[in-house]
Coordinates of C-alpha atoms in Angstrom, one line a residue:
M647 CA 30.1 15.3 187.1
S648 CA 29.3 17.9 184.6
S649 CA 26.6 20.3 183.5
S650 CA 26.1 20.6 179.8
S651 CA 24.1 23.9 180.1
S652 CA 26.8 25.8 181.9
Q653 CA 29.7 23.8 180.5
R654 CA 31.3 23.5 183.9
M655 CA 32.8 20.4 185.3
F656 CA 33.4 19.5 189.0
Q657 CA 36.6 17.4 189.2
L658 CA 38.0 15.6 192.1
K659 CA 41.5 16.8 193.0
F660 CA 43.5 14.3 195.0
D661 CA 46.2 15.1 197.6
P662 CA 48.5 12.0 197.5
L663 CA 50.2 12.8 200.8
T664 CA 47.0 13.1 203.0
G665 CA 44.6 11.1 200.9
N666 CA 42.1 13.9 201.0
S667 CA 40.2 15.1 198.0
E668 CA 38.4 18.3 197.1
W669 CA 36.1 19.3 194.2
V670 CA 37.3 21.9 191.9
I671 CA 35.5 23.7 189.0
I672 CA 36.6 23.7 185.4
D673 CA 35.1 26.1 182.9
E674 CA 34.9 25.3 179.2
D675 CA 36.1 28.8 178.3
D676 CA 39.2 28.5 180.4
D677 CA 41.8 27.6 177.7
D678 CA 44.9 29.2 179.1
E679 CA 48.2 27.3 179.6
Q680 CA 47.7 27.3 183.3
T681 CA 44.7 25.1 182.9
F682 CA 46.6 22.5 180.9
Q683 CA 49.4 22.6 183.6
F684 CA 46.8 22.0 186.3
H685 CA 45.4 18.9 184.5
Q686 CA 48.8 17.6 183.4
P687 CA 49.3 15.3 186.5
L688 CA 45.8 14.0 186.1
L689 CA 45.8 13.4 182.4
A690 CA 49.3 11.8 182.7
T691 CA 47.8 9.0 184.8
T692 CA 45.3 8.1 182.1
S693 CA 45.9 5.6 179.3
Y694 CA 45.6 8.1 176.5
L695 CA 49.3 8.4 175.9
D696 CA 49.9 4.7 176.0
M697 CA 47.0 4.2 173.6
L698 CA 48.2 6.9 171.2
N699 CA 51.6 5.2 171.2
D700 CA 50.0 1.9 170.2
S701 CA 50.9 1.8 166.5
T702 CA 49.2 -1.5 165.9
R703 CA 45.9 -0.2 167.2
N704 CA 46.3 3.1 165.3
T705 CA 47.1 1.4 162.0
A706 CA 44.3 -1.0 162.3
F707 CA 41.7 1.7 162.9
R708 CA 43.1 3.8 160.1
E709 CA 42.9 0.9 157.6
A710 CA 39.4 0.0 158.7
I711 CA 38.1 3.6 158.5
E712 CA 39.6 4.1 155.0
K713 CA 38.1 0.8 153.9
T714 CA 34.6 1.4 155.4
I715 CA 34.1 5.2 154.7
T716 CA 34.4 5.4 150.9
E717 CA 32.1 8.4 150.2
P718 CA 30.9 11.6 152.0
C719 CA 28.4 10.8 154.8
H720 CA 27.7 11.7 158.5
V721 CA 30.2 10.1 160.9
L722 CA 29.8 10.0 164.6
D723 CA 32.8 9.4 166.9
I724 CA 31.8 8.5 170.4
G725 CA 34.6 8.9 173.0
A726 CA 36.7 10.9 170.7
G727 CA 39.7 11.6 173.0
T728 CA 42.2 13.6 171.0
G729 CA 40.1 13.3 167.9
L730 CA 42.3 10.8 166.1
L731 CA 39.5 8.7 164.7
S732 CA 37.5 11.8 163.8
M733 CA 40.4 13.2 161.8
M734 CA 40.9 9.8 160.1
A735 CA 37.2 9.8 159.1
S736 CA 37.4 13.4 157.8
R737 CA 40.5 12.6 155.7
A738 CA 38.8 9.4 154.3
M739 CA 36.0 11.6 153.0
G740 CA 38.4 14.2 151.5
G741 CA 37.3 16.8 153.9
K742 CA 33.7 16.5 152.7
G743 CA 30.7 15.0 154.6
T744 CA 30.1 15.6 158.3
V745 CA 32.1 14.4 161.3
T746 CA 30.7 14.8 164.9
A747 CA 33.2 14.1 167.7
C748 CA 31.5 13.4 171.1
E749 CA 33.7 13.6 174.2
S750 CA 32.4 13.9 177.8
Y751 CA 35.6 14.7 179.5
L752 CA 36.2 18.5 179.4
P753 CA 40.0 18.5 179.8
M754 CA 40.2 16.1 176.8
V755 CA 37.9 18.2 174.8
K756 CA 40.3 21.2 175.2
L757 CA 43.1 19.0 174.1
M758 CA 41.2 17.7 171.1
K759 CA 40.5 21.2 169.9
K760 CA 44.2 22.0 170.3
V761 CA 45.1 18.9 168.2
M762 CA 42.6 19.8 165.5
R763 CA 43.9 23.3 165.4
I764 CA 47.4 22.1 164.9
N765 CA 46.3 19.8 162.0
G766 CA 44.2 22.5 160.3
L767 CA 40.9 20.7 161.0
E768 CA 39.4 23.2 163.5
G769 CA 35.9 24.0 162.4
R770 CA 35.7 21.0 160.0
I771 CA 34.8 18.6 162.7
K772 CA 32.0 19.4 165.2
V773 CA 33.1 18.8 168.8
I774 CA 30.5 18.2 171.4
N775 CA 31.3 18.1 175.1
K776 CA 28.6 15.7 176.3
R777 CA 28.0 12.1 177.1
S778 CA 26.7 10.3 174.0
D779 CA 23.5 9.4 175.8
E780 CA 22.8 13.2 176.1
L781 CA 23.0 13.8 172.4
E782 CA 19.8 14.5 170.5
V783 CA 19.2 14.5 166.7
G784 CA 17.9 17.9 165.7
V785 CA 19.7 19.6 168.6
D786 CA 23.3 18.3 168.7
L787 CA 23.3 16.3 165.5
S788 CA 21.7 17.6 162.2
S789 CA 20.7 14.1 161.3
C790 CA 21.2 10.5 162.2
A791 CA 24.8 9.3 161.6
D792 CA 25.5 6.9 158.8
V793 CA 28.8 5.6 160.3
L794 CA 29.8 5.0 164.0
V795 CA 33.5 5.0 164.9
S796 CA 34.3 4.4 168.5
E797 CA 36.9 3.0 170.9
I798 CA 35.2 2.7 174.3
L799 CA 36.7 -0.5 175.3
D800 CA 38.5 -1.6 178.5
S801 CA 40.5 -4.7 179.2
E802 CA 37.2 -6.6 180.0
L803 CA 35.7 -5.1 176.9
L804 CA 32.4 -4.0 178.5
G805 CA 33.6 -1.9 181.5
E806 CA 33.5 1.5 179.8
G807 CA 29.8 1.1 179.1
L808 CA 30.0 -0.3 175.5
I809 CA 26.6 -2.0 175.6
P810 CA 24.4 0.9 176.9
T811 CA 26.4 3.3 174.7
L812 CA 25.6 1.2 171.6
Q813 CA 22.0 0.7 172.7
H814 CA 21.4 4.4 172.9
A815 CA 23.3 5.1 169.7
H816 CA 21.3 2.6 167.7
D817 CA 18.0 3.7 169.2
N818 CA 18.5 7.5 168.8
L819 CA 21.6 8.5 166.9
L820 CA 22.3 6.1 163.9
V821 CA 20.5 5.2 160.7
E822 CA 19.1 1.7 160.3
N823 CA 21.9 -0.8 159.5
P824 CA 24.8 1.7 159.9
L825 CA 28.4 1.1 159.1
T826 CA 30.6 0.8 162.1
V827 CA 34.3 0.7 163.0
P828 CA 34.9 -1.7 164.8
Y829 CA 32.5 -4.2 163.3
R830 CA 32.6 -6.9 166.0
A831 CA 34.3 -7.9 169.2
T832 CA 34.7 -11.5 170.4
T833 CA 35.8 -12.5 173.9
Y834 CA 37.8 -15.7 174.5
G835 CA 39.0 -17.6 177.6
Q836 CA 41.3 -20.4 178.7
L837 CA 41.4 -22.5 181.9
V838 CA 44.7 -22.3 183.7
E839 CA 46.6 -23.6 186.7
S840 CA 48.7 -21.0 188.5
T841 CA 50.0 -20.9 192.1
F842 CA 50.6 -17.2 191.7
L843 CA 46.9 -16.5 190.8
W844 CA 45.7 -18.9 193.5
R845 CA 47.6 -16.9 196.2
L846 CA 45.8 -13.7 195.0
H847 CA 42.4 -14.9 196.3
D848 CA 42.4 -18.1 198.4
L849 CA 43.3 -16.5 201.8
H850 CA 41.7 -19.4 203.7
S851 CA 44.1 -22.0 202.4
N852 CA 47.2 -19.9 202.2
E853 CA 47.1 -18.6 205.8
A854 CA 46.7 -22.1 207.2
G855 CA 49.6 -22.9 209.5
A856 CA 50.8 -19.3 209.9
S857 CA 53.1 -19.1 212.9
D858 CA 51.1 -16.3 214.5
G859 CA 48.2 -18.7 215.1
I860 CA 45.7 -16.3 213.8
R861 CA 43.1 -17.2 211.2
L862 CA 41.5 -14.3 209.4
T863 CA 39.2 -16.7 207.7
P864 CA 38.3 -19.4 210.3
P865 CA 35.7 -22.0 209.6
G866 CA 32.4 -20.2 208.9
L867 CA 34.1 -16.9 207.9
E868 CA 35.7 -18.0 204.6
S869 CA 33.3 -16.0 202.4
V870 CA 33.1 -12.9 204.6
L871 CA 36.7 -11.8 204.1
S872 CA 37.3 -12.4 200.4
V873 CA 38.2 -11.1 197.0
K874 CA 35.4 -9.6 194.9
R875 CA 33.9 -12.0 192.3
Q876 CA 34.8 -10.2 189.1
Q877 CA 37.4 -10.2 186.3
Y878 CA 40.7 -8.4 187.2
A879 CA 42.8 -6.8 184.5
M880 CA 46.3 -8.1 184.6
H881 CA 49.3 -8.8 182.4
V882 CA 49.6 -12.6 182.4
D883 CA 52.6 -12.8 180.1
P884 CA 55.1 -12.2 183.0
I885 CA 53.7 -15.3 184.7
G886 CA 53.6 -17.4 181.5
E887 CA 56.3 -19.8 182.7
E888 CA 54.6 -20.4 186.0
L889 CA 51.1 -20.7 184.4
K890 CA 49.9 -24.0 183.0
P891 CA 47.1 -24.0 180.4
L892 CA 44.5 -26.7 181.1
S893 CA 42.3 -26.2 178.0
E894 CA 42.4 -24.8 174.5
P895 CA 41.2 -21.3 174.0
F896 CA 37.4 -21.1 173.7
K897 CA 35.0 -18.4 172.4
I898 CA 32.7 -16.9 175.0
F899 CA 30.7 -14.0 173.7
E900 CA 30.4 -12.0 170.4
F901 CA 29.3 -8.4 170.3
D902 CA 28.3 -6.8 167.0
F903 CA 28.7 -3.0 166.9
W904 CA 26.5 -2.7 163.8
K905 CA 23.4 -3.8 165.6
R906 CA 21.8 -3.1 169.0
P907 CA 23.3 -5.4 171.7
E908 CA 21.3 -7.0 174.5
S909 CA 22.0 -6.1 178.1
Y910 CA 22.1 -9.6 179.3
G911 CA 23.5 -12.7 177.7
E912 CA 24.5 -16.2 178.8
T913 CA 26.2 -19.2 177.2
E914 CA 26.9 -22.8 178.3
L915 CA 30.3 -24.3 177.2
C916 CA 31.7 -27.8 177.5
I917 CA 35.4 -27.6 177.7
N918 CA 37.8 -30.6 177.5
A919 CA 40.8 -30.5 179.8
T920 CA 44.1 -30.8 177.9
D921 CA 46.2 -31.9 180.8
D922 CA 46.0 -33.0 184.4
G923 CA 46.0 -30.2 187.0
R924 CA 44.0 -27.8 189.1
V925 CA 41.9 -25.0 187.5
H926 CA 42.7 -21.9 189.5
A927 CA 41.4 -19.2 187.1
V928 CA 39.9 -18.3 183.8
V929 CA 42.2 -16.1 181.7
S930 CA 40.2 -14.0 179.1
W931 CA 40.9 -11.6 176.3
W932 CA 39.2 -10.1 173.3
V933 CA 39.7 -9.9 169.5
L934 CA 38.4 -6.9 167.6
Q935 CA 37.3 -7.3 164.0
L936 CA 37.5 -3.8 162.6
D937 CA 36.1 -4.3 159.1
R938 CA 33.0 -6.1 157.8
E939 CA 34.9 -8.6 155.6
G940 CA 37.1 -9.8 158.5
T941 CA 40.6 -8.8 157.2
I942 CA 41.6 -6.3 159.9
Y943 CA 42.0 -7.4 163.5
Y944 CA 43.4 -6.3 166.8
S945 CA 43.9 -8.8 169.7
T946 CA 44.6 -8.5 173.4
A947 CA 45.5 -12.2 173.6
P948 CA 48.5 -13.3 175.7
R949 CA 51.7 -14.0 173.8
W950 CA 51.3 -17.8 173.9
I951 CA 48.1 -17.7 171.9
R952 CA 48.4 -18.1 168.1
S953 CA 45.4 -17.9 165.7
P954 CA 44.8 -17.1 162.0
T955 CA 43.8 -13.6 162.9
T956 CA 46.7 -12.9 165.3
T957 CA 49.7 -14.4 163.6
S958 CA 52.2 -12.4 165.7
P959 CA 52.0 -11.3 169.4
V960 CA 50.6 -7.8 169.9
D961 CA 53.3 -5.3 171.2
W962 CA 53.2 -4.7 174.9
C963 CA 50.7 -2.1 176.0
D964 CA 49.3 -1.0 179.3
H965 CA 45.9 0.4 178.2
W966 CA 44.5 -3.1 177.5
K967 CA 45.5 -6.2 179.4
Q968 CA 44.1 -9.6 179.8
C969 CA 41.6 -10.4 182.5
V970 CA 41.6 -13.0 185.3
W971 CA 38.6 -14.6 186.9
F972 CA 39.5 -16.6 190.1
V973 CA 37.9 -20.0 190.7
P974 CA 36.8 -19.9 194.3
G975 CA 38.8 -21.8 197.0
S976 CA 41.7 -24.0 196.0
G977 CA 40.4 -24.6 192.5
I978 CA 39.1 -27.6 190.7
S979 CA 41.1 -30.8 190.1
V980 CA 40.8 -32.1 186.5
S981 CA 42.2 -34.9 184.5
K982 CA 43.2 -34.8 180.9
G983 CA 40.2 -35.4 178.6
E984 CA 37.7 -34.6 181.4
E985 CA 34.8 -32.4 180.4
I986 CA 34.2 -29.2 182.3
H987 CA 31.0 -27.3 182.1
L988 CA 31.3 -23.5 182.2
H989 CA 28.4 -21.1 182.4
A990 CA 29.2 -17.5 181.3
T991 CA 26.9 -14.5 181.7
H992 CA 27.3 -10.8 180.9
N993 CA 25.4 -7.7 181.9
D994 CA 25.8 -4.1 180.7
T995 CA 29.3 -3.8 182.1
S996 CA 30.9 -7.1 183.0
I997 CA 31.3 -10.8 182.3
S998 CA 31.2 -13.5 185.0
Y999 CA 31.7 -17.3 185.0
N1000 CA 30.6 -20.3 187.0
L1001 CA 32.0 -23.9 186.7
D1002 CA 29.4 -26.6 187.5
T1003 CA 31.9 -28.4 189.7
Q1004 CA 32.1 -25.4 192.0
V1005 CA 28.5 -25.8 193.4
S1006 CA 29.5 -28.1 196.4
T1007 CA 32.5 -25.9 197.2
N1008 CA 30.3 -22.8 197.4
E1009 CA 27.8 -24.5 199.7
D1010 CA 30.7 -25.5 202.0
L1011 CA 31.9 -21.9 202.1
H1012 CA 28.6 -20.7 203.6
R1013 CA 28.3 -23.5 206.1
G1014 CA 28.3 -22.2 209.7
L1015 CA 28.3 -18.5 208.7
T1016 CA 27.4 -16.6 211.8
T1017 CA 28.3 -13.0 211.0
G1018 CA 25.1 -12.0 209.1
D1019 CA 24.7 -10.8 205.6
F1020 CA 27.8 -8.7 205.1
Q1021 CA 31.2 -9.1 203.4
L1022 CA 34.6 -7.4 203.5
V1023 CA 36.2 -7.2 200.1
L1024 CA 40.0 -7.3 199.8
P1025 CA 42.1 -6.3 196.7
P1026 CA 43.8 -9.5 195.4
E1027 CA 47.2 -8.2 196.3
R1028 CA 46.1 -7.6 199.9
A1029 CA 44.7 -11.1 200.1
A1030 CA 48.1 -12.4 198.9
I1031 CA 49.9 -10.4 201.6
Y1032 CA 47.6 -11.6 204.4
G1033 CA 48.2 -15.2 203.2
D1034 CA 52.0 -14.8 203.0
K1035 CA 53.5 -16.7 206.0
G1036 CA 56.8 -14.8 205.6
W1037 CA 55.1 -11.4 205.8
R1038 CA 53.0 -12.4 208.8
L1039 CA 56.0 -13.8 210.6
S1040 CA 57.9 -10.5 210.1
M1041 CA 55.0 -8.6 211.5
L1042 CA 54.8 -10.9 214.5
K1043 CA 58.5 -10.6 215.2
A1044 CA 58.4 -6.8 214.8
V1045 CA 55.6 -6.3 217.3
E1046 CA 57.1 -8.8 219.8
S1047 CA 60.5 -7.2 219.5
V1048 CA 59.3 -3.6 220.0
L1049 CA 57.1 -4.4 222.9
Q1050 CA 59.8 -6.5 224.7
G1051 CA 57.6 -7.4 227.6
R1052 CA 55.7 -4.1 227.7
R1053 CA 52.0 -4.3 227.9
P1054 CA 50.6 -1.1 226.5
S1055 CA 47.2 -0.3 227.9
L1056 CA 45.9 1.3 224.8
C1057 CA 46.7 0.6 221.1
L1058 CA 45.4 2.5 218.1
V1059 CA 45.4 0.8 214.7
A1060 CA 45.5 3.8 212.3
D1061 CA 44.2 2.2 209.1
D1062 CA 41.8 -0.5 207.8
S1063 CA 44.0 -3.4 208.6
V1064 CA 42.0 -6.5 209.7
F1065 CA 45.2 -8.3 210.7
L1066 CA 46.9 -5.9 213.1
P1067 CA 44.0 -5.5 215.7
L1068 CA 43.9 -9.3 216.1
L1069 CA 47.7 -9.6 216.2
V1070 CA 48.1 -7.0 218.9
A1071 CA 45.2 -8.2 221.0
K1072 CA 46.6 -11.7 220.9
I1073 CA 50.2 -10.7 221.8
S1074 CA 49.3 -8.2 224.4
E1075 CA 46.3 -9.6 226.2
A1076 CA 46.1 -6.8 228.7
S1077 CA 45.8 -4.1 225.9
H1078 CA 42.7 -2.5 224.7
V1079 CA 42.8 -2.1 220.9
I1080 CA 41.0 0.7 219.0
S1081 CA 40.8 0.3 215.3
S1082 CA 40.0 3.4 213.3
F1083 CA 38.5 1.5 210.3
P1084 CA 37.5 4.8 208.5
R1085 CA 35.9 2.8 205.6
L1086 CA 34.9 -0.5 207.2
K1087 CA 33.1 1.0 210.2
E1088 CA 30.2 -1.3 211.5
N1089 CA 31.0 -4.2 209.2
G1090 CA 34.6 -4.0 210.3
L1091 CA 33.5 -4.2 214.0
R1092 CA 31.2 -7.2 213.3
Y1093 CA 34.0 -9.0 211.5
L1094 CA 36.6 -8.3 214.2
Q1095 CA 34.3 -9.5 216.9
A1096 CA 33.5 -12.7 215.1
A1097 CA 37.1 -13.3 214.2
A1098 CA 38.3 -12.5 217.7
C1099 CA 35.9 -15.2 219.1
A1100 CA 37.1 -17.7 216.6
N1101 CA 40.7 -17.0 217.5
N1102 CA 40.0 -17.2 221.3
I1103 CA 40.5 -13.5 221.8
S1104 CA 38.1 -11.5 223.9
P1105 CA 35.9 -9.5 221.6
N1106 CA 35.7 -6.8 224.3
S1107 CA 39.4 -6.1 223.9
I1108 CA 38.8 -4.6 220.4
E1109 CA 36.9 -1.5 219.6
V1110 CA 36.1 0.2 216.3
V1111 CA 35.5 3.9 216.0
G1112 CA 34.9 4.1 212.3
K1113 CA 36.6 7.5 211.8
G1114 CA 39.5 8.9 209.8
V1115 CA 42.6 10.0 211.7
K1116 CA 41.7 13.7 211.4
K1117 CA 38.4 13.2 213.2
L1118 CA 39.8 11.2 216.2
T1119 CA 39.7 12.9 219.6
M1120 CA 40.5 12.1 223.2
H1121 CA 36.8 11.3 223.5
D1122 CA 37.3 8.3 221.2
T1123 CA 40.1 7.0 223.5
N1124 CA 38.0 7.6 226.7
Q1125 CA 40.4 10.4 227.6
K1126 CA 43.4 8.0 227.6
K1127 CA 46.7 8.5 225.9
V1128 CA 47.7 6.0 223.2
D1129 CA 50.7 3.8 224.1
L1130 CA 51.0 2.0 220.8
L1131 CA 50.3 3.4 217.4
I1132 CA 50.5 0.9 214.6
A1133 CA 49.6 0.6 210.9
E1134 CA 50.6 -1.8 208.1
P1135 CA 54.0 -0.8 206.8
F1136 CA 53.1 -1.8 203.2
Y1137 CA 50.0 -0.5 201.5
F1138 CA 50.1 -3.3 199.0
G1139 CA 47.4 -3.3 196.4
H1140 CA 47.3 0.4 195.8
D1141 CA 48.9 0.2 192.4
S1142 CA 47.9 3.9 191.7
M1143 CA 50.2 5.1 194.6
L1144 CA 53.8 6.1 194.3
P1145 CA 56.2 4.7 196.9
W1146 CA 56.6 7.9 198.9
Q1147 CA 52.8 8.4 199.0
N1148 CA 52.7 5.6 201.6
L1149 CA 54.3 8.2 203.9
R1150 CA 50.7 9.2 204.8
F1151 CA 51.3 7.1 207.9
W1152 CA 53.8 9.8 209.0
K1153 CA 51.2 12.4 208.3
D1154 CA 48.7 10.4 210.4
R1155 CA 51.2 10.0 213.2
T1156 CA 51.9 13.7 213.3
T1157 CA 48.1 14.5 213.3
L1158 CA 47.7 12.1 216.3
D1159 CA 50.6 13.5 218.3
Y1160 CA 48.4 15.1 220.9
I1161 CA 46.8 11.8 221.9
L1162 CA 50.1 9.9 222.1
S1163 CA 51.8 9.2 225.4
E1164 CA 55.3 10.6 225.9
D1165 CA 56.9 7.1 225.4
A1166 CA 54.4 5.8 222.8
I1167 CA 55.6 3.0 220.6
I1168 CA 55.3 3.7 216.9
I1169 CA 55.1 0.8 214.3
P1170 CA 56.5 1.1 211.7
S1171 CA 59.2 3.3 213.3
K1172 CA 61.1 4.2 210.2
G1173 CA 60.5 4.5 206.4
I1174 CA 63.3 4.0 203.8
L1175 CA 62.8 5.1 200.2
R1176 CA 64.9 2.9 198.0
A1177 CA 65.4 2.9 194.3
C1178 CA 67.4 1.3 191.4
A1179 CA 67.9 2.0 187.8
I1180 CA 65.9 -0.2 185.4
H1181 CA 65.9 -0.6 181.6
L1182 CA 62.2 -0.6 180.6
P1183 CA 62.0 -0.4 176.8
D1184 CA 58.4 -1.4 176.4
L1185 CA 57.2 1.0 179.1
W1186 CA 59.3 3.7 177.6
K1187 CA 57.9 3.1 174.2
S1188 CA 54.4 3.5 175.6
R1189 CA 55.2 6.7 177.4
C1190 CA 57.5 8.4 174.9
C1191 CA 56.9 11.7 173.1
L1192 CA 54.3 11.7 170.2
N1193 CA 55.0 13.1 166.8
K1194 CA 52.8 12.2 164.0
I1195 CA 50.2 9.4 164.4
E1196 CA 49.0 8.0 161.0
G1197 CA 49.9 11.4 159.5
F1198 CA 48.3 13.6 162.2
D1199 CA 50.5 15.8 164.4
H1200 CA 50.1 15.1 168.1
S1201 CA 53.3 16.8 169.4
G1202 CA 51.2 19.4 171.1
V1203 CA 49.8 16.9 173.7
N1204 CA 53.1 15.6 175.0
A1205 CA 53.4 17.9 178.0
T1206 CA 49.8 17.6 179.0
L1207 CA 49.7 13.8 178.7
G1208 CA 53.0 13.4 180.6
A1209 CA 55.2 12.1 177.8
C1210 CA 58.9 11.2 178.4
G1211 CA 61.8 12.0 176.2
H1212 CA 62.9 15.1 174.3
L1213 CA 61.0 17.8 176.2
P1214 CA 62.1 20.9 178.2
K1215 CA 62.7 20.1 181.8
S1216 CA 59.7 22.1 182.9
E1217 CA 57.5 19.8 180.7
E1218 CA 58.9 16.4 181.6
G1219 CA 56.4 13.8 182.5
P1220 CA 55.5 13.3 186.2
C1221 CA 56.5 10.2 188.2
L1222 CA 53.9 7.5 187.6
P1223 CA 53.3 4.2 189.4
F1224 CA 53.9 1.0 187.6
F1225 CA 54.6 -2.6 188.6
P1226 CA 58.0 -3.2 186.8
W1227 CA 57.3 -7.0 186.5
Q1228 CA 54.1 -6.1 184.6
S1229 CA 55.8 -3.5 182.4
G1230 CA 57.0 -5.7 179.6
E1231 CA 60.8 -6.4 179.1
F1232 CA 63.0 -5.0 181.8
D1233 CA 66.6 -5.3 183.0
V1234 CA 68.0 -4.1 186.3
L1235 CA 70.9 -1.8 185.7
S1236 CA 72.1 -0.9 189.2
E1237 CA 72.2 -2.1 192.8
T1238 CA 69.4 -1.0 195.0
F1239 CA 70.3 2.2 196.9
D1240 CA 68.8 4.2 199.7
V1241 CA 67.5 7.6 198.8
M1242 CA 66.1 8.9 202.1
E1243 CA 65.1 7.8 205.6
F1244 CA 62.1 8.9 207.5
D1245 CA 61.8 8.8 211.3
F1246 CA 58.2 8.0 212.2
T1247 CA 58.9 8.3 215.9
K1248 CA 59.0 12.1 215.4
Q1249 CA 56.6 14.5 213.8
I1250 CA 56.8 15.0 210.1
C1251 CA 59.6 17.2 208.8
K1252 CA 61.5 18.1 205.7
C1253 CA 63.9 15.4 204.4
Q1254 CA 66.5 15.2 201.8
G1255 CA 69.0 12.6 200.6
K1256 CA 71.7 12.0 198.1
S1257 CA 72.9 8.7 196.6
Q1258 CA 75.5 7.5 194.1
V1259 CA 74.1 5.1 191.5
L1260 CA 76.5 2.3 190.5

């Protein structure tokens, strides 16, 4: 949230231990080093560094800009970042012409000015701290721009607002028939079979036969507890050996940067199955044509794709991935040569799909629905955990083992788990279960009551307060002490969280100490921080220190963007969360070792540990 008149920005500052956030103010004129240090952890979590280390991308944009801008003109760079494309455009015109760099994110504007100052371009490029749809010709721009250069693309292509940005630019900021870099983007897809992807969304099938006897998605509730219907950004190369293509790649949509795009589009495709199997997902990617003639390309295709425009696999990068669209339920069975009809649509920010053979399946999913018009949406990773019979068995055994015949009269579930309230209510029938459900609230209550009835559990045994831990009082427990405090030990699906940030349960347990009985049972009772040394050359390359990028010095941004490598200890990059299996090539170099242990049965305290790495 920003105000262009006062040049102040309100930024959300996150406390990873408590999960709390607060708004802080950033002033445009605050350029001291302390400001950069304040933003370092935040900027380090963005994809800027990875993108600037993508030499394939940088070279492609540089070649296309030099080929497209051959004489002095007015160039507009939307989403300028560190100003790399703006500086390329200025250099292509020999320092003549006009370059306007538009960047809405104030901390990045400060960084861009620093980069331009280092490269001697300060004052030669006009930097504007606004959203592009706030720009006005005659106010911010002296005239309509002749050339648009931009890189406002996410893994799905449209998620960063490409369409509305281009619409406003063509309507208000550009000359008729402008030159653009990129020139065109094309999205592609492929039908695949993958047990791994299937487990990320089909909770109903995967939980069948779980030893705890609980069904989170009993008949009539399949579509209430589900994964959101959207494309999910994911590296699919690591599951390439497990994944089975069931079609040739097919073109879906084409978006031209040089003309005004439409907000809505649809296409019907007839796709021939190339093998027998079950379609679990649509894997998609995009190819960028950067010049008008079609000689310079950039692709986010998986490594198994080969085409005339992408003769070699793109180097691993984290700023753009492939996307996955889950086919509902257990997928669609196909035979080699069978024709599959796919209907694709797009709006301003996303692309979605429907396969004709899904219609009957979708109708079945809604049969017998009794919970009303609401839905609880799970992250795919959480759906996979809830459908994992091994994980559920370990939870069942843990709760049974700790209780050992005890029947706590009051249990508090201190998070948004939909599984634990049902598990405790079933194991300990005499207990009353209170679920905090700080985010799910009324919908969570309606779901739990319906699921309890379907699992032959008294719905009166489960209560939802809909409050965060800090707001809970003895009034919420009817003046009773809590005998069992429980939460899920793994906050799976929070890929933006570091391992030790899951210790927020310890913080919650400490906050709730005054409502716990003297002999209260705490589950989980202990946390163990473990580690191992891993060789990650691809990830290291994407996070390493910058020097010159296509001739422009970027060494001044290393500390702010959290680079790794040859930096003073005080400027070393912060710890960042990554899934190692999705981080390109890796090799485990040591045994797993314990770093620290945390006793959740006691209130939070300082901890330290030491381990020898072998």
